[in-house]
């Protein structure tokens, strides 16, 4: 197939992406730029607010912590799954992805039962006499992180299993022969070869957590707003669609910049031959 034919085949998909992805973003951005209050006035007002900066900071911190948690939990699980027999590995992969067949709203309401003052965790802590009264876990940043980690853990495990399956086992065996212990082999042999899978999964989790609405709304409540719930508040509660559009554009820019930085870091740390 020559380049000209390839261009013609890709053209419909390219136009579809432009129409259904970039055109709505342009439609959101135009009212914020042509606001009656002046050019970029909505953005300057938003960024001058201390409360808005707190929301941005909370959103970013929750996304970073969630990304680190799912990475720490997902890496050993993916290593174990990838080393199993093919038939058993397929069964495990289905079990990992099975919770994603359930609606996110239902799964988040399940966490309300677990994290609530009369939930499983508080009842267990009180039964063990660790605490005397229920601990406030629900409707906090912690509950948002727990719910987000649960939602995105299957994604990073699936991403890492594919990368682990491509690992060269001979390098691990050579390291063991030379006296490397399992921890040394993990941090100096295995992880450097998984850089692409780790950062691909991390970017997916980070972007998903940054822009998630259902989990912060259900588990965070109105006292712990993130940028997605702030957009909903401005649009649906206050009917201020211009402010909501401006916040949406800021969220998109922050997410895009953060993902670009993560991608650049991933390329710099990639030690595979020819890519370092």
mmCIF file of C-alpha atoms in Angstrom:
data_model
loop_
_atom_site.group_PDB
_atom_site.id
_atom_site.type_symbol
_atom_site.label_atom_id
_atom_site.label_comp_id
_atom_site.label_asym_id
_atom_site.label_seq_id
_atom_site.Cartn_x
_atom_site.Cartn_y
_atom_site.Cartn_z
ATOM 1 C CA UNK A 1 0.000 0.000 0.000
ATOM 2 C CA UNK A 2 1.438 3.376 -1.017
ATOM 3 C CA UNK A 3 1.317 6.496 1.119
ATOM 4 C CA UNK A 4 -1.416 8.115 -0.962
ATOM 5 C CA UNK A 5 -3.803 5.187 -0.437
ATOM 6 C CA UNK A 6 -3.015 5.141 3.277
ATOM 7 C CA UNK A 7 -3.860 8.848 3.537
ATOM 8 C CA UNK A 8 -7.217 8.301 1.816
ATOM 9 C CA UNK A 9 -8.049 5.416 4.175
ATOM 10 C CA UNK A 10 -7.134 7.439 7.277
ATOM 11 C CA UNK A 11 -8.915 10.604 6.140
ATOM 12 C CA UNK A 12 -12.459 9.594 7.306
ATOM 13 C CA UNK A 13 -11.182 8.664 10.772
ATOM 14 C CA UNK A 14 -9.165 11.879 10.961
ATOM 15 C CA UNK A 15 -12.194 13.978 10.017
ATOM 16 C CA UNK A 16 -14.342 12.111 12.549
ATOM 17 C CA UNK A 17 -11.820 12.911 15.297
ATOM 18 C CA UNK A 18 -11.817 16.569 14.300
ATOM 19 C CA UNK A 19 -15.602 16.789 14.257
ATOM 20 C CA UNK A 20 -16.441 14.801 17.376
ATOM 21 C CA UNK A 21 -13.432 15.718 19.552
ATOM 22 C CA UNK A 22 -11.949 19.092 18.681
ATOM 23 C CA UNK A 23 -15.086 20.855 17.437
ATOM 24 C CA UNK A 24 -16.915 20.542 20.802
ATOM 25 C CA UNK A 25 -13.804 21.842 22.582
ATOM 26 C CA UNK A 26 -13.690 24.832 20.258
ATOM 27 C CA UNK A 27 -17.371 25.471 20.925
ATOM 28 C CA UNK A 28 -16.645 25.445 24.668
ATOM 29 C CA UNK A 29 -13.621 27.711 24.371
ATOM 30 C CA UNK A 30 -15.135 30.417 22.131
ATOM 31 C CA UNK A 31 -17.635 31.804 24.723
ATOM 32 C CA UNK A 32 -14.852 32.068 27.309
ATOM 33 C CA UNK A 33 -12.674 34.089 24.937
ATOM 34 C CA UNK A 34 -15.479 36.382 23.751
ATOM 35 C CA UNK A 35 -16.971 36.996 27.175
ATOM 36 C CA UNK A 36 -18.808 40.270 27.824
ATOM 37 C CA UNK A 37 -16.406 40.867 30.705
ATOM 38 C CA UNK A 38 -13.441 41.030 28.332
ATOM 39 C CA UNK A 39 -10.850 38.832 26.658
ATOM 40 C CA UNK A 40 -9.568 36.085 29.048
ATOM 41 C CA UNK A 41 -11.394 37.818 31.896
ATOM 42 C CA UNK A 42 -13.050 34.581 33.020
ATOM 43 C CA UNK A 43 -9.698 32.842 33.281
ATOM 44 C CA UNK A 44 -8.068 35.617 35.279
ATOM 45 C CA UNK A 45 -11.034 35.713 37.675
ATOM 46 C CA UNK A 46 -10.878 31.962 38.131
ATOM 47 C CA UNK A 47 -7.133 31.910 38.787
ATOM 48 C CA UNK A 48 -7.296 34.827 41.236
ATOM 49 C CA UNK A 49 -9.537 32.892 43.602
ATOM 50 C CA UNK A 50 -7.751 31.143 46.467
ATOM 51 C CA UNK A 51 -10.608 28.646 46.722
ATOM 52 C CA UNK A 52 -10.223 27.675 43.056
ATOM 53 C CA UNK A 53 -6.512 27.067 43.566
ATOM 54 C CA UNK A 54 -7.398 24.802 46.494
ATOM 55 C CA UNK A 55 -9.727 22.845 44.207
ATOM 56 C CA UNK A 56 -6.989 22.560 41.562
ATOM 57 C CA UNK A 57 -4.486 21.436 44.193
ATOM 58 C CA UNK A 58 -6.916 18.878 45.648
ATOM 59 C CA UNK A 59 -7.672 17.474 42.184
ATOM 60 C CA UNK A 60 -3.976 17.184 41.311
ATOM 61 C CA UNK A 61 -2.988 15.603 44.638
ATOM 62 C CA UNK A 62 -5.830 13.060 44.479
ATOM 63 C CA UNK A 63 -4.805 12.108 40.924
ATOM 64 C CA UNK A 64 -1.118 11.727 41.871
ATOM 65 C CA UNK A 65 -1.808 9.684 45.021
ATOM 66 C CA UNK A 66 -4.296 7.457 43.180
ATOM 67 C CA UNK A 67 -1.777 6.886 40.401
ATOM 68 C CA UNK A 68 0.954 5.895 42.886
ATOM 69 C CA UNK A 69 -1.367 3.598 44.859
ATOM 70 C CA UNK A 70 -2.604 1.670 41.819
ATOM 71 C CA UNK A 71 0.968 1.435 40.529
ATOM 72 C CA UNK A 72 2.246 -0.010 43.829
ATOM 73 C CA UNK A 73 -0.676 -2.457 44.017
ATOM 74 C CA UNK A 74 -0.809 -3.283 40.321
ATOM 75 C CA UNK A 75 2.870 -4.002 39.651
ATOM 76 C CA UNK A 76 3.270 -7.108 41.866
ATOM 77 C CA UNK A 77 -0.150 -8.439 40.803
ATOM 78 C CA UNK A 78 0.689 -8.036 37.114
ATOM 79 C CA UNK A 79 4.081 -9.720 37.625
ATOM 80 C CA UNK A 80 2.362 -12.673 39.278
ATOM 81 C CA UNK A 81 -0.359 -12.949 36.633
ATOM 82 C CA UNK A 82 2.097 -12.745 33.734
ATOM 83 C CA UNK A 83 4.169 -15.652 35.145
ATOM 84 C CA UNK A 84 1.193 -18.045 35.292
ATOM 85 C CA UNK A 85 0.218 -20.595 32.681
ATOM 86 C CA UNK A 86 -1.586 -19.209 29.659
ATOM 87 C CA UNK A 87 -5.007 -20.725 30.471
ATOM 88 C CA UNK A 88 -4.864 -19.630 34.115
ATOM 89 C CA UNK A 89 -3.614 -16.186 33.070
ATOM 90 C CA UNK A 90 -6.650 -15.729 30.842
ATOM 91 C CA UNK A 91 -8.970 -16.636 33.718
ATOM 92 C CA UNK A 92 -7.212 -14.157 36.020
ATOM 93 C CA UNK A 93 -7.420 -11.424 33.382
ATOM 94 C CA UNK A 94 -11.175 -11.956 33.090
ATOM 95 C CA UNK A 95 -11.553 -11.807 36.883
ATOM 96 C CA UNK A 96 -9.535 -8.569 37.005
ATOM 97 C CA UNK A 97 -11.723 -6.944 34.355
ATOM 98 C CA UNK A 98 -15.009 -8.372 35.670
ATOM 99 C CA UNK A 99 -15.737 -5.469 38.114
ATOM 100 C CA UNK A 100 -15.586 -3.047 35.193
ATOM 101 C CA UNK A 101 -18.762 -4.663 33.831
ATOM 102 C CA UNK A 102 -20.613 -3.124 36.769
ATOM 103 C CA UNK A 103 -21.649 0.509 36.549
ATOM 104 C CA UNK A 104 -19.310 2.911 38.381
ATOM 105 C CA UNK A 105 -22.243 4.406 40.290
ATOM 106 C CA UNK A 106 -23.137 1.014 41.768
ATOM 107 C CA UNK A 107 -19.526 0.363 42.789
ATOM 108 C CA UNK A 108 -19.248 3.767 44.432
ATOM 109 C CA UNK A 109 -22.436 3.219 46.418
ATOM 110 C CA UNK A 110 -20.910 -0.043 47.627
ATOM 111 C CA UNK A 111 -18.022 1.997 49.038
ATOM 112 C CA UNK A 112 -20.528 4.172 50.915
ATOM 113 C CA UNK A 113 -21.628 1.042 52.753
ATOM 114 C CA UNK A 114 -18.015 0.085 53.464
ATOM 115 C CA UNK A 115 -16.660 3.518 54.444
ATOM 116 C CA UNK A 116 -19.696 4.954 56.242
ATOM 117 C CA UNK A 117 -19.886 5.517 60.000
ATOM 118 C CA UNK A 118 -21.910 2.321 60.320
ATOM 119 C CA UNK A 119 -19.895 0.595 57.600
ATOM 120 C CA UNK A 120 -17.753 -2.518 57.654
ATOM 121 C CA UNK A 121 -14.492 -0.706 58.420
ATOM 122 C CA UNK A 122 -15.811 1.287 61.369
ATOM 123 C CA UNK A 123 -17.643 -1.706 62.812
ATOM 124 C CA UNK A 124 -14.456 -3.776 62.579
ATOM 125 C CA UNK A 125 -12.326 -1.075 64.204
ATOM 126 C CA UNK A 126 -14.814 -0.658 67.031
ATOM 127 C CA UNK A 127 -15.145 -4.423 67.519
ATOM 128 C CA UNK A 128 -11.349 -4.674 67.850
ATOM 129 C CA UNK A 129 -11.419 -1.713 70.294
ATOM 130 C CA UNK A 130 -9.029 0.248 68.076
ATOM 131 C CA UNK A 131 -11.379 3.238 68.097
ATOM 132 C CA UNK A 132 -14.148 4.155 70.533
ATOM 133 C CA UNK A 133 -16.338 6.063 68.057
ATOM 134 C CA UNK A 134 -16.778 5.833 64.266
ATOM 135 C CA UNK A 135 -14.031 7.438 62.182
ATOM 136 C CA UNK A 136 -15.045 9.924 59.486
ATOM 137 C CA UNK A 137 -13.779 8.318 56.287
ATOM 138 C CA UNK A 138 -16.680 8.934 53.936
ATOM 139 C CA UNK A 139 -16.997 12.323 52.190
ATOM 140 C CA UNK A 140 -13.277 13.052 52.520
ATOM 141 C CA UNK A 141 -10.336 13.139 50.118
ATOM 142 C CA UNK A 142 -9.392 9.692 51.434
ATOM 143 C CA UNK A 143 -12.693 8.177 50.294
ATOM 144 C CA UNK A 144 -12.244 9.709 46.827
ATOM 145 C CA UNK A 145 -8.749 8.206 46.588
ATOM 146 C CA UNK A 146 -9.976 4.784 47.745
ATOM 147 C CA UNK A 147 -12.839 4.777 45.241
ATOM 148 C CA UNK A 148 -10.642 6.023 42.395
ATOM 149 C CA UNK A 149 -7.923 3.453 43.119
ATOM 150 C CA UNK A 150 -10.520 0.687 43.089
ATOM 151 C CA UNK A 151 -11.953 1.894 39.771
ATOM 152 C CA UNK A 152 -8.630 2.264 37.946
ATOM 153 C CA UNK A 153 -6.642 -0.664 39.389
ATOM 154 C CA UNK A 154 -7.826 -3.117 36.665
ATOM 155 C CA UNK A 155 -6.675 -0.687 33.969
ATOM 156 C CA UNK A 156 -3.081 -0.488 35.146
ATOM 157 C CA UNK A 157 -2.903 -4.236 35.835
ATOM 158 C CA UNK A 158 -4.065 -4.966 32.292
ATOM 159 C CA UNK A 159 -1.564 -2.459 30.913
ATOM 160 C CA UNK A 160 1.325 -3.973 32.877
ATOM 161 C CA UNK A 161 0.503 -7.632 32.186
ATOM 162 C CA UNK A 162 1.134 -7.084 28.482
ATOM 163 C CA UNK A 163 4.493 -5.446 29.186
ATOM 164 C CA UNK A 164 5.565 -8.096 31.706
ATOM 165 C CA UNK A 165 4.756 -10.857 29.201
ATOM 166 C CA UNK A 166 7.368 -9.365 26.865
ATOM 167 C CA UNK A 167 10.139 -9.322 29.477
ATOM 168 C CA UNK A 168 13.356 -11.183 28.741
ATOM 169 C CA UNK A 169 13.535 -13.771 31.539
ATOM 170 C CA UNK A 170 17.153 -14.545 30.664
ATOM 171 C CA UNK A 171 18.246 -11.171 32.060
ATOM 172 C CA UNK A 172 16.661 -12.016 35.418
ATOM 173 C CA UNK A 173 18.319 -15.431 35.435
ATOM 174 C CA UNK A 174 21.677 -13.856 34.600
ATOM 175 C CA UNK A 175 21.260 -11.331 37.409
ATOM 176 C CA UNK A 176 20.427 -14.149 39.868
ATOM 177 C CA UNK A 177 23.510 -16.091 38.776
ATOM 178 C CA UNK A 178 25.642 -13.007 39.388
ATOM 179 C CA UNK A 179 24.296 -12.746 42.944
ATOM 180 C CA UNK A 180 21.482 -10.228 42.627
ATOM 181 C CA UNK A 181 18.740 -10.626 45.230
ATOM 182 C CA UNK A 182 15.032 -10.389 44.253
ATOM 183 C CA UNK A 183 14.769 -6.701 45.242
ATOM 184 C CA UNK A 184 17.841 -5.770 43.201
ATOM 185 C CA UNK A 185 16.477 -7.727 40.252
ATOM 186 C CA UNK A 186 13.111 -5.960 40.594
ATOM 187 C CA UNK A 187 14.438 -2.380 40.690
ATOM 188 C CA UNK A 188 17.426 -2.735 38.339
ATOM 189 C CA UNK A 189 16.274 -5.398 35.856
ATOM 190 C CA UNK A 190 12.483 -5.681 35.746
ATOM 191 C CA UNK A 191 11.169 -2.151 36.348
ATOM 192 C CA UNK A 192 13.536 -0.449 33.828
ATOM 193 C CA UNK A 193 12.172 -2.787 31.137
ATOM 194 C CA UNK A 194 8.580 -1.955 32.103
ATOM 195 C CA UNK A 195 8.951 1.812 31.792
ATOM 196 C CA UNK A 196 6.636 2.088 28.790
ATOM 197 C CA UNK A 197 3.862 -0.006 30.364
ATOM 198 C CA UNK A 198 4.207 1.748 33.716
ATOM 199 C CA UNK A 199 3.932 5.241 32.269
ATOM 200 C CA UNK A 200 1.184 4.270 29.809
ATOM 201 C CA UNK A 201 -0.924 2.898 32.653
ATOM 202 C CA UNK A 202 -0.005 5.816 34.908
ATOM 203 C CA UNK A 203 -1.101 8.349 32.287
ATOM 204 C CA UNK A 204 -4.442 6.564 31.840
ATOM 205 C CA UNK A 205 -5.046 6.481 35.601
ATOM 206 C CA UNK A 206 -3.932 10.090 36.108
ATOM 207 C CA UNK A 207 -6.104 11.419 33.278
ATOM 208 C CA UNK A 208 -9.085 9.355 34.392
ATOM 209 C CA UNK A 209 -8.801 10.505 38.002
ATOM 210 C CA UNK A 210 -8.293 14.155 37.056
ATOM 211 C CA UNK A 211 -11.460 14.230 34.960
ATOM 212 C CA UNK A 212 -13.632 11.762 36.933
ATOM 213 C CA UNK A 213 -16.989 13.040 38.125
ATOM 214 C CA UNK A 214 -18.998 10.139 39.549
ATOM 215 C CA UNK A 215 -16.525 9.045 42.230
ATOM 216 C CA UNK A 216 -15.768 12.537 43.641
ATOM 217 C CA UNK A 217 -19.462 13.439 43.591
ATOM 218 C CA UNK A 218 -20.654 10.311 45.407
ATOM 219 C CA UNK A 219 -17.735 9.735 47.786
ATOM 220 C CA UNK A 220 -16.517 13.315 48.202
ATOM 221 C CA UNK A 221 -19.762 15.180 48.612
ATOM 222 C CA UNK A 222 -20.134 18.947 48.295
ATOM 223 C CA UNK A 223 -17.462 19.833 50.855
ATOM 224 C CA UNK A 224 -14.566 18.295 48.937
ATOM 225 C CA UNK A 225 -14.984 19.570 45.400
ATOM 226 C CA UNK A 226 -12.608 18.673 42.605
ATOM 227 C CA UNK A 227 -12.540 20.389 39.224
ATOM 228 C CA UNK A 228 -15.114 18.098 37.616
ATOM 229 C CA UNK A 229 -17.632 18.593 40.433
ATOM 230 C CA UNK A 230 -16.867 22.326 40.447
ATOM 231 C CA UNK A 231 -17.780 22.427 36.752
ATOM 232 C CA UNK A 232 -21.072 20.677 37.521
ATOM 233 C CA UNK A 233 -21.779 23.112 40.364
ATOM 234 C CA UNK A 234 -21.158 26.157 38.158
ATOM 235 C CA UNK A 235 -23.223 24.803 35.243
ATOM 236 C CA UNK A 236 -26.143 22.973 36.852
ATOM 237 C CA UNK A 237 -26.506 24.637 40.260
ATOM 238 C CA UNK A 238 -25.484 28.224 39.517
ATOM 239 C CA UNK A 239 -26.360 28.150 35.783
ATOM 240 C CA UNK A 240 -23.089 29.952 35.039
ATOM 241 C CA UNK A 241 -22.143 28.159 31.842
ATOM 242 C CA UNK A 242 -19.354 30.593 30.914
ATOM 243 C CA UNK A 243 -17.507 29.940 34.169
ATOM 244 C CA UNK A 244 -18.073 26.211 33.753
ATOM 245 C CA UNK A 245 -16.603 26.369 30.251
ATOM 246 C CA UNK A 246 -13.560 28.290 31.496
ATOM 247 C CA UNK A 247 -12.966 25.741 34.275
ATOM 248 C CA UNK A 248 -13.323 22.900 31.757
ATOM 249 C CA UNK A 249 -10.678 24.455 29.502
ATOM 250 C CA UNK A 250 -8.336 24.925 32.494
ATOM 251 C CA UNK A 251 -8.864 21.285 33.471
ATOM 252 C CA UNK A 252 -8.103 20.123 29.925
ATOM 253 C CA UNK A 253 -4.918 22.210 29.775
ATOM 254 C CA UNK A 254 -3.692 20.991 33.178
ATOM 255 C CA UNK A 255 -4.398 17.362 32.267
ATOM 256 C CA UNK A 256 -2.717 17.686 28.862
ATOM 257 C CA UNK A 257 0.360 19.389 30.347
ATOM 258 C CA UNK A 258 0.667 16.802 33.122
ATOM 259 C CA UNK A 259 0.339 13.886 30.692
ATOM 260 C CA UNK A 260 2.938 15.439 28.403
ATOM 261 C CA UNK A 261 5.378 15.750 31.309
ATOM 262 C CA UNK A 262 4.743 12.123 32.322
ATOM 263 C CA UNK A 263 5.285 10.989 28.733
ATOM 264 C CA UNK A 264 8.576 12.885 28.486
ATOM 265 C CA UNK A 265 9.752 11.413 31.782
ATOM 266 C CA UNK A 266 8.810 7.949 30.536
ATOM 267 C CA UNK A 267 10.842 8.395 27.337
ATOM 268 C CA UNK A 268 13.830 9.674 29.313
ATOM 269 C CA UNK A 269 13.761 6.720 31.713
ATOM 270 C CA UNK A 270 13.134 4.108 29.018
ATOM 271 C CA UNK A 271 16.250 1.932 28.895
ATOM 272 C CA UNK A 272 15.221 -0.392 26.091
ATOM 273 C CA UNK A 273 17.824 -0.718 23.307
ATOM 274 C CA UNK A 274 17.470 1.976 20.690
ATOM 275 C CA UNK A 275 14.980 4.042 22.766
ATOM 276 C CA UNK A 276 17.148 5.279 25.609
#
